[in-house]
mmCIF file of C-alpha atoms and ligand atoms in Angstrom:
data_model
loop_
_atom_site.group_PDB
_atom_site.id
_atom_site.type_symbol
_atom_site.label_atom_id
_atom_site.label_comp_id
_atom_site.label_asym_id
_atom_site.label_seq_id
_atom_site.Cartn_x
_atom_site.Cartn_y
_atom_site.Cartn_z
ATOM 1 C CA MET A 488 89.820 75.246 84.599
ATOM 2 C CA GLU A 489 91.541 77.485 82.062
ATOM 3 C CA HIS A 490 93.187 80.646 83.321
ATOM 4 C CA ILE A 491 90.772 83.522 83.867
ATOM 5 C CA PHE A 492 91.516 87.208 84.306
ATOM 6 C CA ASN A 493 88.668 88.914 86.125
ATOM 7 C CA PHE A 494 88.237 92.661 85.467
ATOM 8 C CA SER A 495 85.181 93.121 87.708
ATOM 9 C CA ALA A 496 84.755 96.524 89.383
ATOM 10 C CA GLY A 497 83.637 94.862 92.623
ATOM 11 C CA PRO A 498 83.291 92.457 94.225
ATOM 12 C CA ALA A 499 86.560 91.959 92.450
ATOM 13 C CA VAL A 500 89.534 89.708 91.932
ATOM 14 C CA LEU A 501 91.425 88.589 95.052
ATOM 15 C CA PRO A 502 95.029 87.322 95.108
ATOM 16 C CA VAL A 503 94.990 83.627 94.262
ATOM 17 C CA GLU A 504 97.412 82.966 97.149
ATOM 18 C CA VAL A 505 94.826 84.427 99.532
ATOM 19 C CA LEU A 506 92.063 82.194 98.194
ATOM 20 C CA GLN A 507 94.317 79.142 98.423
ATOM 21 C CA GLN A 508 95.220 79.895 102.019
ATOM 22 C CA ALA A 509 91.555 80.461 102.909
ATOM 23 C CA ARG A 510 90.741 77.114 101.294
ATOM 24 C CA ASP A 511 93.485 75.344 103.237
ATOM 25 C CA GLU A 512 92.298 76.882 106.506
ATOM 26 C CA MET A 513 88.582 76.560 105.809
ATOM 27 C CA LEU A 514 87.824 73.601 108.084
ATOM 28 C CA ASP A 515 90.484 74.071 110.735
ATOM 29 C CA TRP A 516 92.038 77.444 111.436
ATOM 30 C CA HIS A 517 95.528 77.046 112.933
ATOM 31 C CA GLY A 518 94.686 73.812 114.739
ATOM 32 C CA SER A 519 91.692 75.344 116.533
ATOM 33 C CA GLY A 520 89.365 72.691 115.098
ATOM 34 C CA MET A 521 87.094 75.479 113.880
ATOM 35 C CA SER A 522 86.505 77.336 110.674
ATOM 36 C CA VAL A 523 86.851 81.116 111.025
ATOM 37 C CA LEU A 524 83.195 81.121 109.959
ATOM 38 C CA GLU A 525 82.280 79.319 113.177
ATOM 39 C CA MET A 526 84.270 81.336 115.699
ATOM 40 C CA SER A 527 82.876 83.614 118.356
ATOM 41 C CA HIS A 528 84.014 87.146 117.626
ATOM 42 C CA ARG A 529 84.910 87.426 121.329
ATOM 43 C CA GLY A 530 86.945 84.235 121.479
ATOM 44 C CA LYS A 531 90.736 84.402 121.670
ATOM 45 C CA GLU A 532 91.169 82.981 118.167
ATOM 46 C CA PHE A 533 89.143 85.636 116.381
ATOM 47 C CA MET A 534 90.384 88.388 118.704
ATOM 48 C CA SER A 535 93.910 87.540 117.535
ATOM 49 C CA ILE A 536 92.825 87.686 113.881
ATOM 50 C CA ALA A 537 91.150 91.072 114.413
ATOM 51 C CA ALA A 538 94.137 92.502 116.278
ATOM 52 C CA LYS A 539 96.498 91.422 113.495
ATOM 53 C CA VAL A 540 94.292 92.946 110.765
ATOM 54 C CA GLU A 541 94.372 96.275 112.550
ATOM 55 C CA ALA A 542 98.097 96.113 113.290
ATOM 56 C CA ASP A 543 98.967 95.229 109.682
ATOM 57 C CA LEU A 544 96.713 97.967 108.324
ATOM 58 C CA ARG A 545 98.321 100.500 110.663
ATOM 59 C CA GLU A 546 101.791 99.341 109.654
ATOM 60 C CA LEU A 547 101.161 99.311 105.885
ATOM 61 C CA ILE A 548 99.574 102.769 105.764
ATOM 62 C CA GLY A 549 101.451 104.293 108.707
ATOM 63 C CA ILE A 550 98.420 105.287 110.754
ATOM 64 C CA PRO A 551 99.258 107.441 113.803
ATOM 65 C CA GLY A 552 97.860 106.625 117.249
ATOM 66 C CA ASN A 553 95.352 109.489 117.231
ATOM 67 C CA TYR A 554 93.384 107.791 114.451
ATOM 68 C CA LYS A 555 90.829 105.049 115.133
ATOM 69 C CA VAL A 556 90.401 102.158 112.717
ATOM 70 C CA LEU A 557 86.848 100.785 112.588
ATOM 71 C CA PHE A 558 85.679 97.568 110.935
ATOM 72 C CA LEU A 559 82.011 97.968 110.113
ATOM 73 C CA SER A 560 79.342 96.518 107.895
ATOM 74 C CA GLY A 561 76.761 98.334 105.812
ATOM 75 C CA GLY A 562 78.956 99.175 102.844
ATOM 76 C CA ALA A 563 80.407 102.487 101.784
ATOM 77 C CA SER A 564 76.807 103.515 101.128
ATOM 78 C CA SER A 565 76.012 103.568 104.874
ATOM 79 C CA GLN A 566 78.897 105.988 105.296
ATOM 80 C CA PHE A 567 77.054 108.476 103.103
ATOM 81 C CA ALA A 568 74.732 108.927 106.119
ATOM 82 C CA MET A 569 77.146 108.152 108.960
ATOM 83 C CA VAL A 570 79.556 110.900 107.889
ATOM 84 C CA PRO A 571 77.087 113.786 108.287
ATOM 85 C CA MET A 572 75.482 112.207 111.373
ATOM 86 C CA ASN A 573 78.847 112.125 113.144
ATOM 87 C CA LEU A 574 80.864 114.964 111.657
ATOM 88 C CA LEU A 575 78.427 117.883 111.475
ATOM 89 C CA ARG A 576 79.210 118.517 115.163
ATOM 90 C CA GLY A 577 76.585 121.223 115.551
ATOM 91 C CA LYS A 578 77.260 122.854 112.185
ATOM 92 C CA LYS A 579 74.588 123.282 109.556
ATOM 93 C CA SER A 580 76.438 122.660 106.306
ATOM 94 C CA ALA A 581 79.045 120.512 104.626
ATOM 95 C CA SER A 582 80.989 120.966 101.380
ATOM 96 C CA TYR A 583 81.071 118.281 98.700
ATOM 97 C CA VAL A 584 83.029 117.920 95.477
ATOM 98 C CA ASN A 585 80.989 116.295 92.725
ATOM 99 C CA THR A 586 83.066 114.230 90.321
ATOM 100 C CA GLY A 587 80.658 111.456 89.359
ATOM 101 C CA GLU A 588 78.143 108.790 90.302
ATOM 102 C CA TRP A 589 79.508 108.010 93.765
ATOM 103 C CA SER A 590 79.901 111.686 94.674
ATOM 104 C CA LYS A 591 76.294 112.226 93.630
ATOM 105 C CA LYS A 592 75.052 109.450 95.907
ATOM 106 C CA ALA A 593 77.023 110.827 98.846
ATOM 107 C CA ILE A 594 75.620 114.308 98.190
ATOM 108 C CA LYS A 595 72.046 113.090 97.894
ATOM 109 C CA GLU A 596 72.248 111.314 101.239
ATOM 110 C CA ALA A 597 73.988 114.218 102.999
ATOM 111 C CA LYS A 598 71.147 116.528 101.930
ATOM 112 C CA ARG A 599 68.876 114.614 104.305
ATOM 113 C CA TYR A 600 70.960 115.901 107.225
ATOM 114 C CA CYS A 601 72.452 119.257 106.273
ATOM 115 C CA ILE A 602 72.850 122.028 103.739
ATOM 116 C CA VAL A 603 75.202 120.795 101.052
ATOM 117 C CA ASN A 604 77.522 123.320 99.453
ATOM 118 C CA ILE A 605 78.877 122.013 96.149
ATOM 119 C CA ALA A 606 82.436 123.290 96.286
ATOM 120 C CA ALA A 607 83.178 122.102 92.754
ATOM 121 C CA SER A 608 81.661 119.873 90.098
ATOM 122 C CA SER A 609 82.759 118.337 86.830
ATOM 123 C CA GLU A 610 79.195 117.565 85.788
ATOM 124 C CA ASP A 611 79.411 120.100 82.929
ATOM 125 C CA ALA A 612 82.326 118.093 81.550
ATOM 126 C CA ASN A 613 80.271 114.907 81.829
ATOM 127 C CA PHE A 614 82.467 113.841 84.776
ATOM 128 C CA THR A 615 85.537 113.223 82.637
ATOM 129 C CA CYS A 616 87.967 115.232 84.775
ATOM 130 C CA VAL A 617 88.785 116.525 88.244
ATOM 131 C CA PRO A 618 88.025 120.231 88.813
ATOM 132 C CA PRO A 619 91.327 121.991 89.708
ATOM 133 C CA GLN A 620 91.441 123.154 93.295
ATOM 134 C CA ASP A 621 91.861 126.848 92.412
ATOM 135 C CA THR A 622 88.290 126.761 91.046
ATOM 136 C CA TRP A 623 86.773 125.382 94.253
ATOM 137 C CA ASN A 624 84.461 127.409 96.408
ATOM 138 C CA ILE A 625 84.478 125.894 99.881
ATOM 139 C CA ASP A 626 81.963 127.117 102.427
ATOM 140 C CA PRO A 627 84.167 128.395 105.291
ATOM 141 C CA ASP A 628 81.514 127.300 107.804
ATOM 142 C CA ALA A 629 81.314 123.774 106.420
ATOM 143 C CA ALA A 630 81.676 121.003 108.984
ATOM 144 C CA TYR A 631 83.894 119.063 106.558
ATOM 145 C CA LEU A 632 84.755 118.702 102.883
ATOM 146 C CA HIS A 633 83.889 115.386 101.218
ATOM 147 C CA TYR A 634 85.309 114.098 97.951
ATOM 148 C CA THR A 635 85.751 110.829 96.062
ATOM 149 C CA PRO A 636 89.451 110.200 95.282
ATOM 150 C CA ASN A 637 88.561 107.569 92.680
ATOM 151 C CA GLU A 638 85.250 107.459 90.843
ATOM 152 C CA THR A 639 84.876 103.745 90.195
ATOM 153 C CA ILE A 640 82.255 104.147 87.467
ATOM 154 C CA GLY A 641 83.656 107.133 85.563
ATOM 155 C CA GLY A 642 87.310 106.109 85.951
ATOM 156 C CA VAL A 643 88.399 109.513 87.265
ATOM 157 C CA GLU A 644 91.075 109.643 89.958
ATOM 158 C CA PHE A 645 92.636 112.503 91.894
ATOM 159 C CA ASN A 646 96.419 112.307 91.703
ATOM 160 C CA TRP A 647 96.630 114.969 94.433
ATOM 161 C CA ILE A 648 95.113 115.506 97.856
ATOM 162 C CA PRO A 649 93.038 118.674 98.340
ATOM 163 C CA ASP A 650 94.812 121.218 100.548
ATOM 164 C CA LEU A 651 92.493 122.937 103.014
ATOM 165 C CA THR A 652 95.151 124.595 105.165
ATOM 166 C CA HIS A 653 94.354 128.076 103.764
ATOM 167 C CA LEU A 654 90.901 128.126 105.379
ATOM 168 C CA ASN A 655 90.536 130.086 108.609
ATOM 169 C CA ALA A 656 88.878 127.357 110.627
ATOM 170 C CA GLU A 657 89.838 123.726 110.248
ATOM 171 C CA VAL A 658 87.602 121.956 107.721
ATOM 172 C CA PRO A 659 88.464 118.257 107.971
ATOM 173 C CA LEU A 660 88.884 116.409 104.712
ATOM 174 C CA VAL A 661 86.647 113.347 104.273
ATOM 175 C CA ALA A 662 87.129 110.830 101.469
ATOM 176 C CA ASP A 663 85.231 107.879 100.029
ATOM 177 C CA ILE A 664 88.347 105.987 99.132
ATOM 178 C CA SER A 665 86.611 102.668 98.344
ATOM 179 C CA SER A 666 88.204 101.942 94.984
ATOM 180 C CA THR A 667 91.732 103.273 95.434
ATOM 181 C CA PHE A 668 92.303 102.180 99.065
ATOM 182 C CA MET A 669 95.581 100.243 99.452
ATOM 183 C CA SER A 670 96.540 100.826 95.800
ATOM 184 C CA ARG A 671 99.095 103.520 96.671
ATOM 185 C CA PRO A 672 100.670 105.097 99.759
ATOM 186 C CA LEU A 673 98.327 107.328 101.730
ATOM 187 C CA ASP A 674 99.186 110.245 104.022
ATOM 188 C CA ILE A 675 96.343 109.743 106.465
ATOM 189 C CA THR A 676 97.316 112.854 108.456
ATOM 190 C CA ARG A 677 95.883 114.966 105.631
ATOM 191 C CA PHE A 678 92.419 113.539 106.339
ATOM 192 C CA GLY A 679 89.870 113.787 109.118
ATOM 193 C CA LEU A 680 88.164 110.607 107.985
ATOM 194 C CA ILE A 681 88.335 108.104 105.148
ATOM 195 C CA TYR A 682 86.117 105.148 104.425
ATOM 196 C CA ALA A 683 86.238 102.237 102.020
ATOM 197 C CA GLY A 684 84.032 99.306 101.141
ATOM 198 C CA ALA A 685 86.398 96.339 101.093
ATOM 199 C CA GLN A 686 85.109 94.593 97.976
ATOM 200 C CA LYS A 687 86.974 96.824 95.528
ATOM 201 C CA ASN A 688 90.603 96.452 96.471
ATOM 202 C CA PHE A 689 90.854 95.103 99.978
ATOM 203 C CA GLY A 690 88.748 91.999 100.543
ATOM 204 C CA PRO A 691 85.240 90.601 100.289
ATOM 205 C CA ALA A 692 81.921 92.443 100.341
ATOM 206 C CA GLY A 693 80.455 92.946 103.792
ATOM 207 C CA LEU A 694 83.339 94.840 105.372
ATOM 208 C CA THR A 695 83.747 98.609 105.432
ATOM 209 C CA VAL A 696 86.834 100.240 106.927
ATOM 210 C CA VAL A 697 86.663 103.692 108.500
ATOM 211 C CA ILE A 698 89.791 105.519 109.638
ATOM 212 C CA VAL A 699 88.966 108.611 111.646
ATOM 213 C CA ARG A 700 90.822 111.185 113.719
ATOM 214 C CA GLU A 701 89.870 110.670 117.335
ATOM 215 C CA ASP A 702 89.013 114.291 118.170
ATOM 216 C CA LEU A 703 86.216 114.338 115.565
ATOM 217 C CA LEU A 704 84.223 111.712 117.466
ATOM 218 C CA GLY A 705 81.641 112.074 120.177
ATOM 219 C CA THR A 706 79.083 114.575 118.835
ATOM 220 C CA THR A 707 76.309 112.960 116.846
ATOM 221 C CA LEU A 708 73.186 114.409 115.353
ATOM 222 C CA ALA A 709 70.075 113.951 117.546
ATOM 223 C CA GLY A 710 68.372 110.692 116.648
ATOM 224 C CA THR A 711 71.499 108.966 115.331
ATOM 225 C CA PRO A 712 71.046 105.206 115.757
ATOM 226 C CA THR A 713 73.539 103.604 118.138
ATOM 227 C CA MET A 714 74.927 101.484 115.314
ATOM 228 C CA PHE A 715 75.634 104.660 113.300
ATOM 229 C CA ASP A 716 77.719 106.286 116.040
ATOM 230 C CA TYR A 717 81.439 105.971 115.276
ATOM 231 C CA LYS A 718 82.365 106.519 118.907
ATOM 232 C CA ILE A 719 80.353 103.476 119.992
ATOM 233 C CA HIS A 720 82.358 101.352 117.559
ATOM 234 C CA ALA A 721 85.649 103.026 118.479
ATOM 235 C CA ASP A 722 85.089 102.559 122.226
ATOM 236 C CA ASN A 723 84.245 98.893 121.665
ATOM 237 C CA ASP A 724 87.107 98.052 119.269
ATOM 238 C CA SER A 725 84.527 97.381 116.514
ATOM 239 C CA MET A 726 82.961 94.681 118.718
ATOM 240 C CA TYR A 727 79.858 96.559 119.884
ATOM 241 C CA ASN A 728 77.978 94.049 117.786
ATOM 242 C CA THR A 729 79.221 91.144 115.679
ATOM 243 C CA PRO A 730 81.636 92.524 113.101
ATOM 244 C CA PRO A 731 81.926 90.920 109.627
ATOM 245 C CA THR A 732 84.310 88.256 110.874
ATOM 246 C CA TYR A 733 85.049 86.263 107.734
ATOM 247 C CA PRO A 734 85.574 89.329 105.508
ATOM 248 C CA MET A 735 87.963 90.679 108.185
ATOM 249 C CA TYR A 736 89.899 87.407 108.124
ATOM 250 C CA ILE A 737 90.188 87.500 104.308
ATOM 251 C CA ALA A 738 91.203 91.182 104.414
ATOM 252 C CA GLY A 739 93.882 90.128 106.903
ATOM 253 C CA LEU A 740 95.235 87.603 104.398
ATOM 254 C CA VAL A 741 95.213 90.316 101.718
ATOM 255 C CA LEU A 742 97.277 92.545 104.016
ATOM 256 C CA GLU A 743 99.814 89.764 104.580
ATOM 257 C CA TRP A 744 100.009 89.330 100.799
ATOM 258 C CA LEU A 745 100.531 93.090 100.391
ATOM 259 C CA LYS A 746 103.369 93.024 102.910
ATOM 260 C CA LYS A 747 105.051 90.203 101.004
ATOM 261 C CA LYS A 748 104.700 92.228 97.791
ATOM 262 C CA GLY A 749 106.649 95.058 99.407
ATOM 263 C CA GLY A 750 103.840 97.228 100.760
ATOM 264 C CA LEU A 751 101.990 100.171 99.264
ATOM 265 C CA ALA A 752 104.916 101.899 97.545
ATOM 266 C CA ALA A 753 105.814 98.694 95.677
ATOM 267 C CA MET A 754 102.164 98.048 94.838
ATOM 268 C CA GLU A 755 101.842 101.584 93.483
ATOM 269 C CA GLN A 756 104.697 100.988 91.032
ATOM 270 C CA ILE A 757 103.030 97.813 89.746
ATOM 271 C CA ASN A 758 99.706 99.651 89.435
ATOM 272 C CA ILE A 759 101.346 102.493 87.494
ATOM 273 C CA ALA A 760 102.903 99.973 85.084
ATOM 274 C CA LYS A 761 99.599 98.164 84.544
ATOM 275 C CA ALA A 762 97.644 101.367 83.912
ATOM 276 C CA LYS A 763 100.317 102.694 81.547
ATOM 277 C CA LEU A 764 100.234 99.538 79.470
ATOM 278 C CA LEU A 765 96.480 99.831 78.949
ATOM 279 C CA TYR A 766 96.228 103.608 78.467
ATOM 280 C CA ASP A 767 99.188 103.705 76.068
ATOM 281 C CA MET A 768 97.407 101.202 73.857
ATOM 282 C CA LEU A 769 94.101 103.122 74.085
ATOM 283 C CA ASP A 770 95.902 106.309 73.026
ATOM 284 C CA THR A 771 97.656 104.833 70.008
ATOM 285 C CA THR A 772 94.498 103.684 68.242
ATOM 286 C CA ASP A 773 91.303 105.403 67.167
ATOM 287 C CA PHE A 774 89.439 102.118 67.395
ATOM 288 C CA TYR A 775 89.151 102.574 71.163
ATOM 289 C CA HIS A 776 88.442 105.729 73.093
ATOM 290 C CA CYS A 777 88.921 106.622 76.746
ATOM 291 C CA PRO A 778 86.809 109.686 77.611
ATOM 292 C CA VAL A 779 88.775 110.721 80.728
ATOM 293 C CA ALA A 780 91.237 113.654 80.732
ATOM 294 C CA ARG A 781 94.789 112.264 80.669
ATOM 295 C CA SER A 782 95.853 113.884 83.938
ATOM 296 C CA ASP A 783 92.869 112.463 85.825
ATOM 297 C CA ARG A 784 92.735 108.883 84.639
ATOM 298 C CA SER A 785 92.163 106.198 87.213
ATOM 299 C CA ARG A 786 94.832 103.578 87.813
ATOM 300 C CA MET A 787 92.149 101.223 89.060
ATOM 301 C CA ASN A 788 89.166 101.513 86.720
ATOM 302 C CA VAL A 789 89.729 102.082 83.017
ATOM 303 C CA PRO A 790 86.585 102.889 81.018
ATOM 304 C CA PHE A 791 86.724 102.791 77.226
ATOM 305 C CA THR A 792 84.389 102.607 74.261
ATOM 306 C CA LEU A 793 84.696 100.924 70.905
ATOM 307 C CA LYS A 794 84.520 103.034 67.752
ATOM 308 C CA ASP A 795 81.276 101.265 66.874
ATOM 309 C CA SER A 796 79.103 100.196 69.807
ATOM 310 C CA ALA A 797 77.498 97.570 67.560
ATOM 311 C CA LEU A 798 80.729 95.619 68.114
ATOM 312 C CA ASP A 799 80.370 95.609 71.931
ATOM 313 C CA ASP A 800 78.733 92.200 72.153
ATOM 314 C CA ALA A 801 81.280 90.565 69.855
ATOM 315 C CA PHE A 802 84.079 92.167 71.876
ATOM 316 C CA LEU A 803 82.740 90.833 75.171
ATOM 317 C CA LYS A 804 82.099 87.382 73.752
ATOM 318 C CA GLN A 805 85.544 86.994 72.206
ATOM 319 C CA ALA A 806 87.213 88.429 75.308
ATOM 320 C CA LYS A 807 85.394 85.841 77.392
ATOM 321 C CA SER A 808 86.541 83.028 75.133
ATOM 322 C CA ARG A 809 90.116 84.162 75.941
ATOM 323 C CA GLY A 810 89.419 84.087 79.667
ATOM 324 C CA LEU A 811 89.026 87.890 79.954
ATOM 325 C CA ILE A 812 85.824 88.381 81.923
ATOM 326 C CA GLN A 813 83.598 91.087 83.473
ATOM 327 C CA LEU A 814 84.684 93.822 81.047
ATOM 328 C CA LYS A 815 81.214 95.255 80.451
ATOM 329 C CA GLY A 816 80.965 98.917 81.406
ATOM 330 C CA HIS A 817 78.612 100.184 84.099
ATOM 331 C CA ARG A 818 75.001 100.383 82.950
ATOM 332 C CA SER A 819 75.019 104.165 83.403
ATOM 333 C CA VAL A 820 77.915 104.790 80.988
ATOM 334 C CA GLY A 821 77.951 101.791 78.620
ATOM 335 C CA GLY A 822 81.031 100.678 76.723
ATOM 336 C CA MET A 823 83.686 98.724 78.582
ATOM 337 C CA ARG A 824 85.489 99.021 81.875
ATOM 338 C CA ALA A 825 88.589 97.152 82.918
ATOM 339 C CA SER A 826 89.139 97.258 86.667
ATOM 340 C CA ILE A 827 92.763 96.479 87.399
ATOM 341 C CA TYR A 828 92.993 96.391 91.176
ATOM 342 C CA ASN A 829 96.023 95.191 93.168
ATOM 343 C CA ALA A 830 95.228 91.520 92.638
ATOM 344 C CA MET A 831 95.191 91.832 88.829
ATOM 345 C CA PRO A 832 98.671 90.804 87.681
ATOM 346 C CA LEU A 833 100.561 92.717 84.990
ATOM 347 C CA GLU A 834 100.218 89.595 82.874
ATOM 348 C CA GLY A 835 96.422 89.922 82.894
ATOM 349 C CA VAL A 836 96.629 93.469 81.541
ATOM 350 C CA ALA A 837 99.162 92.353 78.912
ATOM 351 C CA VAL A 838 96.825 89.575 77.728
ATOM 352 C CA LEU A 839 93.943 92.076 77.575
ATOM 353 C CA VAL A 840 96.015 94.572 75.580
ATOM 354 C CA GLU A 841 97.075 91.893 73.074
ATOM 355 C CA PHE A 842 93.489 90.764 72.648
ATOM 356 C CA MET A 843 92.298 94.362 72.135
ATOM 357 C CA LYS A 844 94.930 95.034 69.467
ATOM 358 C CA GLU A 845 93.947 91.882 67.657
ATOM 359 C CA PHE A 846 90.225 92.650 67.885
ATOM 360 C CA ALA A 847 90.844 96.159 66.522
ATOM 361 C CA SER A 848 92.839 94.902 63.546
ATOM 362 C CA ASN A 849 90.204 92.238 62.778
ATOM 363 C CA HIS A 850 87.465 94.872 62.746
ATOM 364 C CA ALA A 851 89.305 97.859 61.266
HETATM 365 C C1 PLP B 1623 81.394 100.590 95.254
HETATM 366 C C2 PLP B 1623 81.480 101.959 95.763
HETATM 367 C C3 PLP B 1623 80.562 102.446 96.724
HETATM 368 C C4 PLP B 1623 79.407 101.621 97.254
HETATM 369 O O1 PLP B 1623 79.861 100.602 98.037
HETATM 370 P P1 PLP B 1623 78.855 99.615 98.792
HETATM 371 O O2 PLP B 1623 79.800 98.814 99.623
HETATM 372 O O3 PLP B 1623 78.148 98.831 97.738
HETATM 373 O O4 PLP B 1623 77.920 100.432 99.588
HETATM 374 C C5 PLP B 1623 80.717 103.743 97.175
HETATM 375 N N1 PLP B 1623 81.719 104.512 96.731
HETATM 376 C C6 PLP B 1623 82.625 104.084 95.822
HETATM 377 C C7 PLP B 1623 83.713 105.003 95.369
HETATM 378 C C8 PLP B 1623 82.535 102.790 95.321
HETATM 379 O O5 PLP B 1623 83.424 102.357 94.416
#
């Protein structure tokens, strides 16, 4: 097989070392005679895998003891409902920041459970930027404030964490961090709750991680299903029901890989270098165009258009023949999107940039 660089937005590229290790351990995990796929989630083998995943995650991020780490299924999309069901805590409203497609989905779902105050929106700017915090209007009675640190589809990323300390009552910050999770250091103490679907930058589809401050748990909306109650999962170490065992195992291998790479600060530097390489090229040509404001460009998902969209098919076809795959933009925005998560090496971005320069000069 020739070498492929996979720019999928998710499920996305995984470190090749992780896939090789999973292959080697597929039939017999550590001499147990079993595949991880075949293990009881309550057996000592899988319990040790689960404990190590949590310990490594806590170590890499630096998660304090008063935060619970939950390993759930249902995708980030289930969190759009679980967040209001668990965090309204008797209040009637929640504040949301609307920066794109994923924010909109979270807002739509929250409206089923509470009054949604839109604290800020970049919809007027076609979701090409982050609204500065001094323009936000946060409902002081809101149960929490929800935002999307990286909009995977629009390619818009916050390079700052909202500061809610000026509000009279505590309004916990909640973030759908699916597509920037583990790509940079994270000060979890600034948040009440974060959640991430694993398939963007952390592991396979089927696993969703929730990190939540303990004191926010325990008051759910009437009618909340047992499986949607964070406290049930927290009290049962994510083993109330069968957790997504194989995705947790793969995520564990990804965490070991991250530790070998030097952790989140080292990974951030690599991610900055990769993004710079691609954006610098986009900015030095008028053949390609990135619609996102320079200060708010995502390090993970880079959307761009070609000067003439009639060339899109030729671009994708020739890219594919060079081993550069899954570059087609999201159906809602068109154009191209290169997702350059942790597991995309700098070399992959360099090959893409060379190809793009060549394509531009051949079609100038
Ligand atoms: C992919 C994505 C989702 C949806 O994740 P699912 O696991 O498919 O539910 C939600 N939010 C963001 C920011 C995403 O990138």
